């Protein structure tokens, strides 16, 4: 299947899932996860109208942003675990960092954004909702502390929450997505945290039913990563 056809199918599924839960499809943004895929695949998706792309390695985002600098309205979303020493690589190019999960990272990212001279960088707090030991993300009990740390940095702008559910278990995913939505309500609601980044190829429809505003879809658009 071509990237353009796969994208059209995913968009149609997003629209249907939004309507099925009484939501406006325009509230759900598709982030096409292009990690490990060549820049040609991104150009193909761009030609089909896609503008937001997700990467989870800082070096790869940096290299692709340079290679595609001729496409000025591309949006780069950083969705991987960010080590403080890699913050510099994405500080300028990223439109949204989905994975802020420590105060140390907040400080380093803010420092790098300031040094780059760009406008404030929008960020999400990644929450390890299921408290899975092998996963990154802040514990729910750390959200307040992170919100305070981000609010203290003029270089960063808090936009919402992000999570990754356990793999291959739709019922567990539903519970995790519903929990993220209630954590948002607990911490100021949509006025403070307008974005919920949740849902991947296998579960984005469940995420939309639970309020996702950003879905991160790779395999269903670009094929498997081998
Ligand atoms: C790879 C990745 C995705 C996309 O996963 P698919 O199953 O290919 O859709 C979404 N979010 C994160 C954080 C990822 O690392």
CSV table of C-alpha atoms and ligand atoms in Angstrom, one decimal:
chain,number,residue,atom,x,y,z
A,1,UNK,CA,0.0,0.0,0.0
A,2,UNK,CA,1.3,3.5,-0.8
A,3,UNK,CA,1.9,6.0,2.0
A,4,UNK,CA,-0.8,8.2,0.5
A,5,UNK,CA,-3.4,5.5,0.5
A,6,UNK,CA,-2.5,4.3,4.0
A,7,UNK,CA,-2.6,7.9,5.3
A,8,UNK,CA,-6.1,8.4,3.8
A,9,UNK,CA,-7.3,5.2,5.5
A,10,UNK,CA,-5.9,6.3,8.9
A,11,UNK,CA,-7.5,9.7,8.5
A,12,UNK,CA,-10.8,8.2,7.7
A,13,UNK,CA,-10.6,5.9,10.8
A,14,UNK,CA,-9.7,8.9,12.9
A,15,UNK,CA,-12.7,10.9,11.6
A,16,UNK,CA,-15.0,7.9,12.2
A,17,UNK,CA,-13.7,7.3,15.7
A,18,UNK,CA,-14.2,11.0,16.6
A,19,UNK,CA,-17.7,11.1,15.2
A,20,UNK,CA,-18.6,7.8,17.0
A,21,UNK,CA,-17.9,9.5,20.3
A,22,UNK,CA,-19.6,12.7,19.5
A,23,UNK,CA,-16.3,14.6,18.9
A,24,UNK,CA,-15.3,17.0,16.1
A,25,UNK,CA,-12.6,15.2,14.0
A,26,UNK,CA,-10.8,18.5,13.8
A,27,UNK,CA,-10.0,18.1,17.5
A,28,UNK,CA,-7.7,15.1,16.8
A,29,UNK,CA,-4.4,15.7,15.2
A,30,UNK,CA,-2.5,12.9,13.5
A,31,UNK,CA,1.2,12.7,14.2
A,32,UNK,CA,2.7,10.4,11.6
A,33,UNK,CA,5.5,8.5,13.3
A,34,UNK,CA,8.3,8.4,10.8
A,35,UNK,CA,11.1,6.9,13.1
A,36,UNK,CA,13.5,4.6,11.2
A,37,UNK,CA,11.8,5.5,7.9
A,38,UNK,CA,13.7,7.4,5.1
A,39,UNK,CA,13.1,11.0,4.3
A,40,UNK,CA,11.5,9.9,1.0
A,41,UNK,CA,8.6,8.4,2.9
A,42,UNK,CA,8.2,11.7,4.7
A,43,UNK,CA,8.1,13.6,1.5
A,44,UNK,CA,5.5,11.2,0.2
A,45,UNK,CA,3.3,11.8,3.2
A,46,UNK,CA,3.9,15.5,2.9
A,47,UNK,CA,2.8,15.5,-0.7
A,48,UNK,CA,-0.4,13.8,0.6
A,49,UNK,CA,-1.0,16.7,3.0
A,50,UNK,CA,0.5,15.4,6.2
A,51,UNK,CA,2.5,18.0,8.2
A,52,UNK,CA,3.1,16.6,11.7
A,53,UNK,CA,5.8,13.9,12.0
A,54,UNK,CA,7.0,12.1,15.1
A,55,UNK,CA,10.6,10.9,15.8
A,56,UNK,CA,11.9,9.3,18.9
A,57,UNK,CA,15.7,9.7,18.5
A,58,UNK,CA,17.1,13.2,18.9
A,59,UNK,CA,19.9,12.6,16.3
A,60,UNK,CA,17.4,11.3,13.8
A,61,UNK,CA,15.0,14.2,14.2
A,62,UNK,CA,17.9,16.6,13.8
A,63,UNK,CA,19.2,14.9,10.7
A,64,UNK,CA,15.7,14.7,9.1
A,65,UNK,CA,14.8,18.3,9.9
A,66,UNK,CA,18.0,19.3,8.1
A,67,UNK,CA,17.3,17.1,5.1
A,68,UNK,CA,13.8,18.4,4.8
A,69,UNK,CA,14.5,22.0,5.6
A,70,UNK,CA,13.0,22.9,2.1
A,71,UNK,CA,9.5,21.9,3.5
A,72,UNK,CA,9.0,24.9,5.8
A,73,UNK,CA,5.7,24.1,7.4
A,74,UNK,CA,6.7,20.6,8.6
A,75,UNK,CA,6.1,20.0,12.3
A,76,UNK,CA,8.5,17.8,14.3
A,77,UNK,CA,7.2,16.1,17.3
A,78,UNK,CA,9.7,14.5,19.7
A,79,UNK,CA,8.1,11.4,21.2
A,80,UNK,CA,11.1,9.3,22.5
A,81,UNK,CA,12.8,9.3,25.8
A,82,UNK,CA,14.9,12.4,25.9
A,83,UNK,CA,18.3,12.3,27.7
A,84,UNK,CA,19.3,15.7,28.9
A,85,UNK,CA,22.6,15.6,26.9
A,86,UNK,CA,20.5,15.3,23.7
A,87,UNK,CA,18.2,18.2,24.4
A,88,UNK,CA,20.3,20.6,22.4
A,89,UNK,CA,19.6,18.5,19.2
A,90,UNK,CA,15.9,19.1,19.3
A,91,UNK,CA,15.6,22.4,21.1
A,92,UNK,CA,15.4,24.4,17.9
A,93,UNK,CA,13.6,22.1,15.5
A,94,UNK,CA,10.8,20.5,17.6
A,95,UNK,CA,7.3,21.9,17.6
A,96,UNK,CA,6.2,19.8,20.5
A,97,UNK,CA,8.1,17.5,22.9
A,98,UNK,CA,5.7,14.8,24.2
A,99,UNK,CA,8.0,13.2,26.7
A,100,UNK,CA,9.1,15.5,29.5
A,101,UNK,CA,9.3,13.4,32.7
A,102,UNK,CA,11.9,14.9,35.1
A,103,UNK,CA,12.7,18.3,36.6
A,104,UNK,CA,16.3,17.9,35.4
A,105,UNK,CA,15.1,17.5,31.8
A,106,UNK,CA,12.8,20.6,32.2
A,107,UNK,CA,15.8,22.7,33.2
A,108,UNK,CA,18.1,21.4,30.5
A,109,UNK,CA,15.5,21.8,27.8
A,110,UNK,CA,14.7,25.3,28.9
A,111,UNK,CA,18.3,26.2,28.9
A,112,UNK,CA,18.8,24.9,25.3
A,113,UNK,CA,15.6,26.6,24.0
A,114,UNK,CA,16.8,29.9,25.5
A,115,UNK,CA,20.2,29.5,23.9
A,116,UNK,CA,18.6,28.7,20.5
A,117,UNK,CA,16.8,32.0,20.5
A,118,UNK,CA,13.5,30.5,19.3
A,119,UNK,CA,10.0,31.2,20.8
A,120,UNK,CA,8.8,29.1,23.8
A,121,UNK,CA,8.8,25.3,23.2
A,122,UNK,CA,5.5,23.6,23.8
A,123,UNK,CA,5.8,20.4,25.9
A,124,UNK,CA,3.7,17.6,27.4
A,125,UNK,CA,4.4,15.7,30.6
A,126,UNK,CA,4.7,12.0,29.9
A,127,UNK,CA,2.9,9.9,32.6
A,128,UNK,CA,3.7,6.3,33.3
A,129,UNK,CA,0.0,5.7,34.2
A,130,UNK,CA,0.4,2.0,34.8
A,131,UNK,CA,3.6,2.4,36.9
A,132,UNK,CA,5.3,-0.1,34.7
A,133,UNK,CA,8.9,-0.4,35.9
A,134,UNK,CA,10.4,-0.7,32.4
A,135,UNK,CA,8.7,2.4,31.2
A,136,UNK,CA,9.8,6.0,31.1
A,137,UNK,CA,7.4,8.8,32.2
A,138,UNK,CA,6.7,10.5,35.5
A,139,UNK,CA,4.5,8.9,38.2
A,140,UNK,CA,1.0,10.4,38.6
A,141,UNK,CA,2.2,11.7,42.0
A,142,UNK,CA,5.0,13.7,40.3
A,143,UNK,CA,2.7,15.7,37.9
A,144,UNK,CA,2.3,18.7,40.2
A,145,UNK,CA,6.0,19.0,40.7
A,146,UNK,CA,6.6,18.9,37.0
A,147,UNK,CA,3.9,21.4,36.3
A,148,UNK,CA,5.4,23.9,38.7
A,149,UNK,CA,8.9,23.3,37.2
A,150,UNK,CA,7.6,24.0,33.7
A,151,UNK,CA,5.6,27.0,34.7
A,152,UNK,CA,8.8,28.5,36.1
A,153,UNK,CA,10.5,28.4,32.7
A,154,UNK,CA,9.5,31.1,30.2
A,155,UNK,CA,11.2,29.1,27.5
A,156,UNK,CA,8.7,26.2,27.9
A,157,UNK,CA,4.9,26.1,27.5
A,158,UNK,CA,3.0,23.3,29.1
A,159,UNK,CA,0.3,21.9,26.7
A,160,UNK,CA,-0.9,18.6,28.2
A,161,UNK,CA,-0.1,15.0,29.0
A,162,UNK,CA,1.1,12.0,27.1
A,163,UNK,CA,1.1,8.2,27.9
A,164,UNK,CA,2.0,4.8,26.5
A,165,UNK,CA,-0.3,1.9,27.4
A,166,UNK,CA,0.9,-1.7,27.9
A,167,UNK,CA,1.3,-3.3,24.5
A,168,UNK,CA,-1.2,-5.6,22.9
A,169,UNK,CA,-4.0,-5.4,25.5
A,170,UNK,CA,-6.9,-3.2,24.3
A,171,UNK,CA,-8.7,-3.4,27.7
A,172,UNK,CA,-5.6,-2.3,29.6
A,173,UNK,CA,-5.1,0.5,27.0
A,174,UNK,CA,-8.6,1.7,27.5
A,175,UNK,CA,-8.1,1.9,31.3
A,176,UNK,CA,-4.8,3.8,30.9
A,177,UNK,CA,-6.3,6.3,28.5
A,178,UNK,CA,-9.3,6.9,30.7
A,179,UNK,CA,-6.9,7.4,33.7
A,180,UNK,CA,-4.8,9.9,31.7
A,181,UNK,CA,-8.0,11.9,31.0
A,182,UNK,CA,-9.0,11.9,34.7
A,183,UNK,CA,-5.4,13.0,35.6
A,184,UNK,CA,-6.0,15.9,33.3
A,185,UNK,CA,-9.2,16.8,35.1
A,186,UNK,CA,-7.4,16.6,38.5
A,187,UNK,CA,-4.7,19.0,37.3
A,188,UNK,CA,-6.6,21.9,35.9
A,189,UNK,CA,-8.7,20.4,33.1
A,190,UNK,CA,-8.6,21.4,29.4
A,191,UNK,CA,-7.9,25.0,30.2
A,192,UNK,CA,-4.5,24.1,31.6
A,193,UNK,CA,-3.8,20.9,29.8
A,194,UNK,CA,-5.6,21.1,26.4
A,195,UNK,CA,-3.7,18.2,24.8
A,196,UNK,CA,-3.8,14.5,25.5
A,197,UNK,CA,-1.2,12.5,23.4
A,198,UNK,CA,-2.3,8.9,23.4
A,199,UNK,CA,-3.0,6.2,20.9
A,200,UNK,CA,-0.8,4.4,18.4
A,201,UNK,CA,-1.5,2.1,15.3
A,202,UNK,CA,-3.1,-0.6,17.4
A,203,UNK,CA,-5.2,1.5,19.7
A,204,UNK,CA,-5.8,5.0,18.4
A,205,UNK,CA,-9.5,4.6,18.1
A,206,UNK,CA,-9.8,3.6,21.8
A,207,UNK,CA,-7.7,6.7,22.6
A,208,UNK,CA,-9.9,9.0,20.6
A,209,UNK,CA,-13.0,7.6,22.4
A,210,UNK,CA,-11.2,8.6,25.7
A,211,UNK,CA,-10.3,12.1,24.6
A,212,UNK,CA,-7.0,12.0,22.7
A,213,UNK,CA,-6.2,15.2,20.8
A,214,UNK,CA,-2.9,13.8,19.4
A,215,UNK,CA,-2.6,10.3,18.1
A,216,UNK,CA,0.9,9.0,17.2
A,217,UNK,CA,0.6,6.5,14.3
A,218,UNK,CA,3.6,4.9,12.6
A,219,UNK,CA,3.0,1.3,11.3
A,220,UNK,CA,-0.4,1.9,9.9
A,221,UNK,CA,1.0,4.7,7.7
A,222,UNK,CA,4.5,3.7,6.8
A,223,UNK,CA,4.4,-0.1,7.3
A,224,UNK,CA,6.3,-2.2,9.8
A,225,UNK,CA,9.8,-1.3,11.0
A,226,UNK,CA,11.2,-4.7,10.5
B,1,LIG,C1,6.9,4.1,17.7
B,1,LIG,C2,6.0,4.9,18.5
B,1,LIG,C3,4.7,5.2,18.1
B,1,LIG,C4,4.0,4.6,16.8
B,1,LIG,O1,3.8,3.2,17.0
B,1,LIG,P1,3.0,2.4,15.9
B,1,LIG,O2,2.6,1.2,16.6
B,1,LIG,O3,4.1,2.1,14.8
B,1,LIG,O4,1.9,3.2,15.4
B,1,LIG,C5,3.9,6.0,18.9
B,1,LIG,N1,4.4,6.5,20.0
B,1,LIG,C6,5.6,6.3,20.5
B,1,LIG,C7,6.1,6.9,21.7
B,1,LIG,C8,6.5,5.5,19.7
B,1,LIG,O5,7.7,5.3,20.1
